[in-house]
PDB file of N, CA and C in Angstrom:
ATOM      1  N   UNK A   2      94.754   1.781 -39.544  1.00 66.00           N
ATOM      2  CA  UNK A   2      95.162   2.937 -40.309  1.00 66.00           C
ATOM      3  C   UNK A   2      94.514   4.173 -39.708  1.00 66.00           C
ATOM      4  N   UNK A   3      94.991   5.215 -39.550  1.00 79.00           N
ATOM      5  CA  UNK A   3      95.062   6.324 -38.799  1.00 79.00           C
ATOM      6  C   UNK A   3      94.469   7.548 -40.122  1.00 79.00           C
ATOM      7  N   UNK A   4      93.615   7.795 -40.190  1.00 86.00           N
ATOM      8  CA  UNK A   4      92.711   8.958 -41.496  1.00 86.00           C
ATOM      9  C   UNK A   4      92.433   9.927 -40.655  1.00 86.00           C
ATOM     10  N   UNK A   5      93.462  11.334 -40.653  1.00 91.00           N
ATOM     11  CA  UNK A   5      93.199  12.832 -40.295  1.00 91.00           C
ATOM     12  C   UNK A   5      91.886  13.100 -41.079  1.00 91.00           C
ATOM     13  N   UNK A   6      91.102  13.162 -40.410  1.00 92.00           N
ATOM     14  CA  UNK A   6      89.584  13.561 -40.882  1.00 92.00           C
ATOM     15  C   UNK A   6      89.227  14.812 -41.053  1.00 92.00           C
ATOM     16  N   UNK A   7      90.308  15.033 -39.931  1.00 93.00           N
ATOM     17  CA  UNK A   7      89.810  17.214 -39.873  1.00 93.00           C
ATOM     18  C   UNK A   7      90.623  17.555 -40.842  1.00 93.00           C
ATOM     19  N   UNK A   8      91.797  17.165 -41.746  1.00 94.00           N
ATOM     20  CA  UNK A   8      93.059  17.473 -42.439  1.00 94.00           C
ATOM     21  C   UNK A   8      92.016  17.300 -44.199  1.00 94.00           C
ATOM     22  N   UNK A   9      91.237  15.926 -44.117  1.00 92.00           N
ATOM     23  CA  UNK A   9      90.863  15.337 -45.317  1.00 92.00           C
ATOM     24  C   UNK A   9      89.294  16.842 -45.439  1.00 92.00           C
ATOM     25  N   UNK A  10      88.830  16.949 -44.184  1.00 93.00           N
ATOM     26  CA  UNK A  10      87.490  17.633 -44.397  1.00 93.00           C
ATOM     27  C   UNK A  10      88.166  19.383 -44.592  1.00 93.00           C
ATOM     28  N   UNK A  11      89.562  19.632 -44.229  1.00 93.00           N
ATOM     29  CA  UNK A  11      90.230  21.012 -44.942  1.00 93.00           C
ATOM     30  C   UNK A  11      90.234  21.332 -46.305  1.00 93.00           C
ATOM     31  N   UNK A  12      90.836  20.165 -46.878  1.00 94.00           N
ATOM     32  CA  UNK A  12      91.387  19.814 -48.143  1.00 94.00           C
ATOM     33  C   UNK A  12      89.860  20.064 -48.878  1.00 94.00           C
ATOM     34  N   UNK A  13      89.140  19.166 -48.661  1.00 94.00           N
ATOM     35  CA  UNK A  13      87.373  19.529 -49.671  1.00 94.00           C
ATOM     36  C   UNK A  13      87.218  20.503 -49.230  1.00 94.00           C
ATOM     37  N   UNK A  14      87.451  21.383 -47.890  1.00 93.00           N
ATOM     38  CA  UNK A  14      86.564  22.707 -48.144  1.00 93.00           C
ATOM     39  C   UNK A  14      84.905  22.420 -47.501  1.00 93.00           C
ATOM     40  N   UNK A  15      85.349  21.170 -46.235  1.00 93.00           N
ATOM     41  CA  UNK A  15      83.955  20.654 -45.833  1.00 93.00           C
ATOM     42  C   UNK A  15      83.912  21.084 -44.312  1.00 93.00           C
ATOM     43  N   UNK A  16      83.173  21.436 -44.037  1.00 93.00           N
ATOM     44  CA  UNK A  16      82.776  21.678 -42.370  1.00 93.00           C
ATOM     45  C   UNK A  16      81.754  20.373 -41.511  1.00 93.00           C
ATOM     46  N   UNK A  17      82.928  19.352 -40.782  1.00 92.00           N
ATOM     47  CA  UNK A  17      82.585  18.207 -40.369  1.00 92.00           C
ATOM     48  C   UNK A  17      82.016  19.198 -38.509  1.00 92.00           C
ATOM     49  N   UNK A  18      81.027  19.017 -38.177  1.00 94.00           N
ATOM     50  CA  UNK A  18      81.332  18.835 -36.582  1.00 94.00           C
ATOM     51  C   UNK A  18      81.890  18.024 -36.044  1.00 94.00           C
ATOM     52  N   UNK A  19      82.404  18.418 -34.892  1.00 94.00           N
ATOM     53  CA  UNK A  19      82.983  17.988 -33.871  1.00 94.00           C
ATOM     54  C   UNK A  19      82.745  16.704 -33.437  1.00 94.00           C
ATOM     55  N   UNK A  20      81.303  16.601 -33.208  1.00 95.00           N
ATOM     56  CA  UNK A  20      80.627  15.145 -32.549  1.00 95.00           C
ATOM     57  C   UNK A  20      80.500  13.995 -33.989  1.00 95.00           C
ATOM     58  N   UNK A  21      80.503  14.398 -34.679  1.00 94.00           N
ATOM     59  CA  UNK A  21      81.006  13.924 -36.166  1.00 94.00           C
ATOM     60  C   UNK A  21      81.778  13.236 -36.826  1.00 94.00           C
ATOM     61  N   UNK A  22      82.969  13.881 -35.905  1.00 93.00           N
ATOM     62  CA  UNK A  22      84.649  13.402 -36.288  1.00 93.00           C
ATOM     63  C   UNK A  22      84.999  11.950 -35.969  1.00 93.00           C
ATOM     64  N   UNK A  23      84.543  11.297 -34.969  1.00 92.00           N
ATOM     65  CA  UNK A  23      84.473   9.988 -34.933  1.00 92.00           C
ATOM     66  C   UNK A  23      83.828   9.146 -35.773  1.00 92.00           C
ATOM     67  N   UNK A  24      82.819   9.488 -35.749  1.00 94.00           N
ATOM     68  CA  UNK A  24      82.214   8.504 -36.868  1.00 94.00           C
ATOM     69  C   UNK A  24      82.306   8.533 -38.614  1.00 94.00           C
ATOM     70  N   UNK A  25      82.831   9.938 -38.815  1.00 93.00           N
ATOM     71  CA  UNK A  25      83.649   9.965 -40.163  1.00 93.00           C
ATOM     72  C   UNK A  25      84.735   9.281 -40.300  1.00 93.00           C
ATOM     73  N   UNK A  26      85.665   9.059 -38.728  1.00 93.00           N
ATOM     74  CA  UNK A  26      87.173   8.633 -38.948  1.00 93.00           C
ATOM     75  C   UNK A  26      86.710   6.930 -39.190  1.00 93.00           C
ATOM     76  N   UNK A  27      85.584   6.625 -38.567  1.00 93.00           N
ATOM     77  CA  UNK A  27      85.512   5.053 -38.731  1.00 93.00           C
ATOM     78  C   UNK A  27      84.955   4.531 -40.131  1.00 93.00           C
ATOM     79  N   UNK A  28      83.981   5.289 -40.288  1.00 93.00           N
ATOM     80  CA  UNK A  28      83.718   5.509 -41.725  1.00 93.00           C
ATOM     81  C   UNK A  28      84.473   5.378 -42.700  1.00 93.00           C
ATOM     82  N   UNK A  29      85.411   6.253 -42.843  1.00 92.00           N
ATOM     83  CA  UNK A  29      86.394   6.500 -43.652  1.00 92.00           C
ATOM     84  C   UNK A  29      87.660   5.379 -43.627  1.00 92.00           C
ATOM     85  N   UNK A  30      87.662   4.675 -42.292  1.00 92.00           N
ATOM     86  CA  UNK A  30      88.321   3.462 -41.889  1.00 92.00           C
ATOM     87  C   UNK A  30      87.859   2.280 -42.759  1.00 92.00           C
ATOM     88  N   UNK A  31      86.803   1.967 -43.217  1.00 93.00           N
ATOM     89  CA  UNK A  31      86.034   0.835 -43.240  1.00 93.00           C
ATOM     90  C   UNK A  31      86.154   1.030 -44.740  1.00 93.00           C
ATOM     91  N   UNK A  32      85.846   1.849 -45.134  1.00 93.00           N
ATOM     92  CA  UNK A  32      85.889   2.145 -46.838  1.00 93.00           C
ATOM     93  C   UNK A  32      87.340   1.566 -47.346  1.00 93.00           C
ATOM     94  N   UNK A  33      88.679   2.103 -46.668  1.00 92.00           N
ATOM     95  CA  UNK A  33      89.711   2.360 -46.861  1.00 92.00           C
ATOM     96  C   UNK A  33      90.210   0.276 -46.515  1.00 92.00           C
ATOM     97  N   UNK A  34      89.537  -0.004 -45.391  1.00 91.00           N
ATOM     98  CA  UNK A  34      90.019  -1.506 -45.421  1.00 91.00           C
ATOM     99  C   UNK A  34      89.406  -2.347 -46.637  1.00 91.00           C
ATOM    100  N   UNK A  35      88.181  -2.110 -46.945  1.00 92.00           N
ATOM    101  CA  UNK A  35      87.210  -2.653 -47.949  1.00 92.00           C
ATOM    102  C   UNK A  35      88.100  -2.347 -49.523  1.00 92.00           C
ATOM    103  N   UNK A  36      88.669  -1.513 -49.782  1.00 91.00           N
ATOM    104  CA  UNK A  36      89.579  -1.250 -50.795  1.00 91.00           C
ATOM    105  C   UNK A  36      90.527  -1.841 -51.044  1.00 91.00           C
ATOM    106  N   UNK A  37      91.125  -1.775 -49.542  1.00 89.00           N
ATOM    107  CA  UNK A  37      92.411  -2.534 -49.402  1.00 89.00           C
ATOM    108  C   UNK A  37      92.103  -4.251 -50.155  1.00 89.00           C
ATOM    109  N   UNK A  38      91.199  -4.938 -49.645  1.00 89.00           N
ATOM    110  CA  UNK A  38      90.606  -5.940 -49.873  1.00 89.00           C
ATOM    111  C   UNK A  38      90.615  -6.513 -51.214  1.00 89.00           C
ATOM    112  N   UNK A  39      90.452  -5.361 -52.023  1.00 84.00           N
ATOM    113  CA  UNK A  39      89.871  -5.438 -53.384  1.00 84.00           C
ATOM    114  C   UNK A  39      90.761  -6.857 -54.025  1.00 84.00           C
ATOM    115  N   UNK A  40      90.822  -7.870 -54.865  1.00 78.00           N
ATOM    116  CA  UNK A  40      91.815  -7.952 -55.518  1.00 78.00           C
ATOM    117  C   UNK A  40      92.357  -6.947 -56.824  1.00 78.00           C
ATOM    118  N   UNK A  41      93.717  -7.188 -56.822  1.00 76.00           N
ATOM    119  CA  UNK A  41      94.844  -6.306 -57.938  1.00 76.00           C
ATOM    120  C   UNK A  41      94.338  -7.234 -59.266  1.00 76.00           C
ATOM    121  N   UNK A  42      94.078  -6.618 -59.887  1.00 72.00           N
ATOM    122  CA  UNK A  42      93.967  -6.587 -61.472  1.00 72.00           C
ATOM    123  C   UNK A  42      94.933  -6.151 -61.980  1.00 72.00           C
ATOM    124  N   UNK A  43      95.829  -7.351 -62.796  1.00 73.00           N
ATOM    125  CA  UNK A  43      96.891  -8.019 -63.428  1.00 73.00           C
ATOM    126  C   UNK A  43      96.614  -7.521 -64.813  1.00 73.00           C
ATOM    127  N   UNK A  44      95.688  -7.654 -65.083  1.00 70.00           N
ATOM    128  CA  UNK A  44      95.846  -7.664 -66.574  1.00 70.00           C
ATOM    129  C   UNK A  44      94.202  -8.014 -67.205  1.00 70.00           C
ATOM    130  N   UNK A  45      94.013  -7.788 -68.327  1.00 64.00           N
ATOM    131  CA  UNK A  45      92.377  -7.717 -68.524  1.00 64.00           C
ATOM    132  C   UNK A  45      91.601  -9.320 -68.461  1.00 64.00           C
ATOM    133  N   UNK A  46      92.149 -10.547 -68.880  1.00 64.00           N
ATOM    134  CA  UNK A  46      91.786 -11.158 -68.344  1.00 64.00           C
ATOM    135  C   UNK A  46      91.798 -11.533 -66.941  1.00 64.00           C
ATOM    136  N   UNK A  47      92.164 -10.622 -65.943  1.00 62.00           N
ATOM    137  CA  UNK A  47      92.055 -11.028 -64.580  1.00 62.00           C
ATOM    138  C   UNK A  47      90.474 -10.250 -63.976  1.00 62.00           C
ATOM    139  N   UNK A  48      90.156  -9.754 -65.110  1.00 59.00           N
ATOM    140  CA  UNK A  48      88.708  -9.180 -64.275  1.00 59.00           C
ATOM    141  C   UNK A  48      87.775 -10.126 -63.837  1.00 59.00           C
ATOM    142  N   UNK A  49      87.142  -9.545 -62.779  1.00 61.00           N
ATOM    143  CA  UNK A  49      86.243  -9.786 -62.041  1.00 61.00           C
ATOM    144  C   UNK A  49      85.041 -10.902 -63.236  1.00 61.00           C
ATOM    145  N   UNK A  50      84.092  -9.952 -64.087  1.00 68.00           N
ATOM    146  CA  UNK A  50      83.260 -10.233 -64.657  1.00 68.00           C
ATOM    147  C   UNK A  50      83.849 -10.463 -65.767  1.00 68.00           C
ATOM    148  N   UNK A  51      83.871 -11.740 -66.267  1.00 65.00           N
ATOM    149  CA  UNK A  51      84.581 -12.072 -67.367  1.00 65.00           C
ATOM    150  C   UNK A  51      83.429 -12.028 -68.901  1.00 65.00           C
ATOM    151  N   UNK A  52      82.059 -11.635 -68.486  1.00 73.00           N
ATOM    152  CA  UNK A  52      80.995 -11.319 -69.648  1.00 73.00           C
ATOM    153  C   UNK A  52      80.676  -9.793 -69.409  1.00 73.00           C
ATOM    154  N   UNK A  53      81.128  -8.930 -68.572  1.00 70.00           N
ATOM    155  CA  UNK A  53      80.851  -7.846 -68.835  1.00 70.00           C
ATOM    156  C   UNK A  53      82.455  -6.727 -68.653  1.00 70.00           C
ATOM    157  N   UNK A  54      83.402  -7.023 -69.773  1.00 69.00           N
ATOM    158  CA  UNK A  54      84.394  -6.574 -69.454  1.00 69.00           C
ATOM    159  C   UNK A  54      84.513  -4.721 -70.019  1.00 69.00           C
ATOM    160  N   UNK A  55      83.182  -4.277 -69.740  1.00 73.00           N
ATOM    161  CA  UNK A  55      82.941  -2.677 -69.988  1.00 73.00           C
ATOM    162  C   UNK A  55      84.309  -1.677 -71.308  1.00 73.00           C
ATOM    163  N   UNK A  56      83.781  -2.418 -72.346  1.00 78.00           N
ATOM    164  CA  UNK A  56      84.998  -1.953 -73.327  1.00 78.00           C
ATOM    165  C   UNK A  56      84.141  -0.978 -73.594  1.00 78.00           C
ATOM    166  N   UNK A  57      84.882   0.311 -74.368  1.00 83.00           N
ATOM    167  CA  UNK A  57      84.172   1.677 -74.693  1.00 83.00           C
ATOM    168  C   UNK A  57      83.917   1.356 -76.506  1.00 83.00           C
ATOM    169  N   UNK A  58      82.877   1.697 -76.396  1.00 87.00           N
ATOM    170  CA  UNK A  58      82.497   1.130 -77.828  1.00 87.00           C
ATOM    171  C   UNK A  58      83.174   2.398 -79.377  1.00 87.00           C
ATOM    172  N   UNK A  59      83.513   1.793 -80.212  1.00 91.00           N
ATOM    173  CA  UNK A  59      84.277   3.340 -81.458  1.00 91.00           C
ATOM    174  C   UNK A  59      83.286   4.114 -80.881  1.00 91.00           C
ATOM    175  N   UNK A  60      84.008   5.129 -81.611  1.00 91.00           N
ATOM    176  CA  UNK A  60      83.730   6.074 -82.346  1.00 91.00           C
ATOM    177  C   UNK A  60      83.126   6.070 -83.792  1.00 91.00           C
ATOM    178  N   UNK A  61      81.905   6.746 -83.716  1.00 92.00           N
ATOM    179  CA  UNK A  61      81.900   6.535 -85.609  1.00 92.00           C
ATOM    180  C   UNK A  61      80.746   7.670 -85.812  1.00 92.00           C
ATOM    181  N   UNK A  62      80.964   8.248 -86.839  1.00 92.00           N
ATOM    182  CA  UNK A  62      80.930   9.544 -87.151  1.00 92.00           C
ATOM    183  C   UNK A  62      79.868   9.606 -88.017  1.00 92.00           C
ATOM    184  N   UNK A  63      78.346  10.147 -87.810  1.00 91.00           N
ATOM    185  CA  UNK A  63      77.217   9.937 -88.478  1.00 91.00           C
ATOM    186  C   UNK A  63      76.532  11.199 -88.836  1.00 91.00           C
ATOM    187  N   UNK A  64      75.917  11.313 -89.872  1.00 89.00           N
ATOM    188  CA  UNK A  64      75.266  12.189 -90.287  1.00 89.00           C
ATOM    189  C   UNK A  64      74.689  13.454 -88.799  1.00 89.00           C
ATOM    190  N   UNK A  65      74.876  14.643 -89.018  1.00 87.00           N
ATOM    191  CA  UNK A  65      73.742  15.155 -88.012  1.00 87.00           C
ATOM    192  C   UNK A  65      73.028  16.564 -88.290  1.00 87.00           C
ATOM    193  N   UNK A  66      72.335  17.168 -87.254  1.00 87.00           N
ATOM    194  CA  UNK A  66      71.464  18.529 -87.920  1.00 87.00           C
ATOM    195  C   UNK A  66      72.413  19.195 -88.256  1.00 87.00           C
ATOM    196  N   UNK A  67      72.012  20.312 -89.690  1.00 88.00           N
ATOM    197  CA  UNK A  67      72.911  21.145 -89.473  1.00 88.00           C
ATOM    198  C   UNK A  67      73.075  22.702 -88.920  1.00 88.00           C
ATOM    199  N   UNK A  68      74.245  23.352 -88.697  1.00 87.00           N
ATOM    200  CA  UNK A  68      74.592  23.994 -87.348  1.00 87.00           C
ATOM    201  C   UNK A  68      73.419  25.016 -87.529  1.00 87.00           C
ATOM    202  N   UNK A  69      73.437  25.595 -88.643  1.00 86.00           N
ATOM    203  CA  UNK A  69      71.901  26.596 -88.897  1.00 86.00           C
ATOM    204  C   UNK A  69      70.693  26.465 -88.475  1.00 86.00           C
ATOM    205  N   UNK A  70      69.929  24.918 -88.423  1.00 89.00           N
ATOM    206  CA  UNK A  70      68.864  24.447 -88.309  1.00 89.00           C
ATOM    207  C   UNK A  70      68.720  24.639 -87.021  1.00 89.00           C
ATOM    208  N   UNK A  71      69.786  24.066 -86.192  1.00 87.00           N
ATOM    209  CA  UNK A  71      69.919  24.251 -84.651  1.00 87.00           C
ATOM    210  C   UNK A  71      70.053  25.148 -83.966  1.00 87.00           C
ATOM    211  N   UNK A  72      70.094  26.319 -84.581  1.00 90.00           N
ATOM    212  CA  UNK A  72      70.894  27.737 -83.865  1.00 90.00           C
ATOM    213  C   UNK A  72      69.429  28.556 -84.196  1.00 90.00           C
ATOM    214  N   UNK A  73      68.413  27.731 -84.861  1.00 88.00           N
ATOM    215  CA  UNK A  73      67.379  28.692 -85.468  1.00 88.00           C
ATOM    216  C   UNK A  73      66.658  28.839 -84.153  1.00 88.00           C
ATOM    217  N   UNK A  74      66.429  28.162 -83.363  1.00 87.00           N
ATOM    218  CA  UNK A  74      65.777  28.023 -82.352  1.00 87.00           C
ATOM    219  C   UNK A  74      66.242  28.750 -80.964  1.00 87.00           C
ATOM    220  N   UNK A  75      67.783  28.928 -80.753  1.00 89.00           N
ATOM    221  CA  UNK A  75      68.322  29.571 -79.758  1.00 89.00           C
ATOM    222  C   UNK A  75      67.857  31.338 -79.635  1.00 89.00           C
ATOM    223  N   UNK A  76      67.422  31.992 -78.834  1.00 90.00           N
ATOM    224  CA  UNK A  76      67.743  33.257 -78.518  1.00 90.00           C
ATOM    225  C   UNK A  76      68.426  34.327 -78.573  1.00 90.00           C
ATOM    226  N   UNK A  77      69.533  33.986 -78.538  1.00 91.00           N
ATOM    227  CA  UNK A  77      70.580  34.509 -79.356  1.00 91.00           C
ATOM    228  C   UNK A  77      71.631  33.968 -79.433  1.00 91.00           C
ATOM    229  N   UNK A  78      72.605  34.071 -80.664  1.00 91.00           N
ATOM    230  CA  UNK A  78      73.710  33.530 -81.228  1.00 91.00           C
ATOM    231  C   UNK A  78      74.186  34.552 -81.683  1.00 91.00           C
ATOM    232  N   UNK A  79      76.194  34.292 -82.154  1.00 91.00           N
ATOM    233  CA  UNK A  79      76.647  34.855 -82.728  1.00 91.00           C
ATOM    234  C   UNK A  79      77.812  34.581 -83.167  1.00 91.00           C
ATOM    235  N   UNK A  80      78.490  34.738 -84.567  1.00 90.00           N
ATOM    236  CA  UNK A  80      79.303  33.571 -85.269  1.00 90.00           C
ATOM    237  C   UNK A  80      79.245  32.113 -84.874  1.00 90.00           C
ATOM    238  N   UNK A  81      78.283  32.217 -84.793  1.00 87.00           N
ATOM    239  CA  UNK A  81      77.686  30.579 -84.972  1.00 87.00           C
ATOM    240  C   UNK A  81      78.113  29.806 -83.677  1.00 87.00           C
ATOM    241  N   UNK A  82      77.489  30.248 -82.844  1.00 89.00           N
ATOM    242  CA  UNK A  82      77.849  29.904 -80.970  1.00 89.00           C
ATOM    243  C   UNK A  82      76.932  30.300 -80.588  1.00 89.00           C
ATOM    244  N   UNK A  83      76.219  30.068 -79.539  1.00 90.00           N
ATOM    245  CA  UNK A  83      75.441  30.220 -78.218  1.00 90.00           C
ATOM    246  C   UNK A  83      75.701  31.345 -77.667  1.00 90.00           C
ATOM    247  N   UNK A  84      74.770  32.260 -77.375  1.00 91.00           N
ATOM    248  CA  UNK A  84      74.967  33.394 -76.261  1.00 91.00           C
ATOM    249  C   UNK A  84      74.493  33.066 -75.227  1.00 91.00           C
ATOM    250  N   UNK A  85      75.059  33.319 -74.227  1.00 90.00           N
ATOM    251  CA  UNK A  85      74.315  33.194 -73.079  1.00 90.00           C
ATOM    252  C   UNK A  85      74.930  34.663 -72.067  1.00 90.00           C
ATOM    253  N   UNK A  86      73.589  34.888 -71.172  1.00 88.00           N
ATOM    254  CA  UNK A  86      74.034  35.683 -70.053  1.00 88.00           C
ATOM    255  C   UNK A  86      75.322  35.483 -69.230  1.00 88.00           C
ATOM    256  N   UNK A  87      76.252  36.466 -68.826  1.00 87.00           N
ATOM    257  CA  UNK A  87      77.594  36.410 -68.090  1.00 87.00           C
ATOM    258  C   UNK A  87      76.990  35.630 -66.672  1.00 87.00           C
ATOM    259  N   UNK A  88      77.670  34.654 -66.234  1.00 89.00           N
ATOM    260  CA  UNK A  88      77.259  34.611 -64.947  1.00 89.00           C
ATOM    261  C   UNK A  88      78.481  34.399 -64.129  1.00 89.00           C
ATOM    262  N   UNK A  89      79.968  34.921 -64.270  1.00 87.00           N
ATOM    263  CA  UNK A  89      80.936  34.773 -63.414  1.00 87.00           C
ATOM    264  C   UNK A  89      81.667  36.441 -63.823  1.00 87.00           C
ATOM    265  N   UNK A  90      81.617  37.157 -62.634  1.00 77.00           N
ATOM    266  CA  UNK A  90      82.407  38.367 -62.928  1.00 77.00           C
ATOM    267  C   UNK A  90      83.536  38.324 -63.188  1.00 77.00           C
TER     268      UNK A  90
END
C-alpha cells in the first residue's frame, strides 16, 4: 500500500523533513498492515475479551453542591457563569 506522506503531513498542518519521509512512509505502512490484520467484529459477542466487554455504565443523577456555594469561590461571575479573561480576538 502506497501512503502519500507529504499529502497526509499537509492535511494535519505538520512539517515532516525530507530525510524523514521515508521512514514515516514505512511507519505509517506497518500501522496500516497491523490494522488491516485486526479481526472484523460481527457483533458483540464476537469481541476479543469476552470479561471485559467495556459497557458505559447509566447515567444516574445525584445530589450535588449548589450553584451559589460554588460560584462563592470564583473571582468573578455573572448571571450565574464563570468569567474569565478574553483570550481569542
Amino acid at each position: 500500500m502506497e501512503i502519500d506522506v507529504r499529502h497526509i503531513a499537509k492535511l494535519a498542518k505538520l512539517e515532516i523533513p525530507e530525510d524523514q519521509i521515508p521512514k514515516m512512509e514505512q511507519e505509517l505502512s506497518s500501522i496500516v498492515s497491523m490494522v488491516e490484520k485486526l479481526p472484523e467484529l460481527v457483533s458483540k459477542e464476537s469481541l476479543l475479551d469476552r470479561e471485559n466487554t467495556m459497557e458505559l455504565r447509566p447515567d444516574v443523577v445525584r445530589p450535588s453542591f449548589a450553584r451559589d456555594e460554588m460560584l462563592k469561590n470564583a473571582p468573578d461571575t455573572a448571571a450565574g457563569c464563570l468569567m474569565v479573561p478574553k483570550v481569542v480576538e
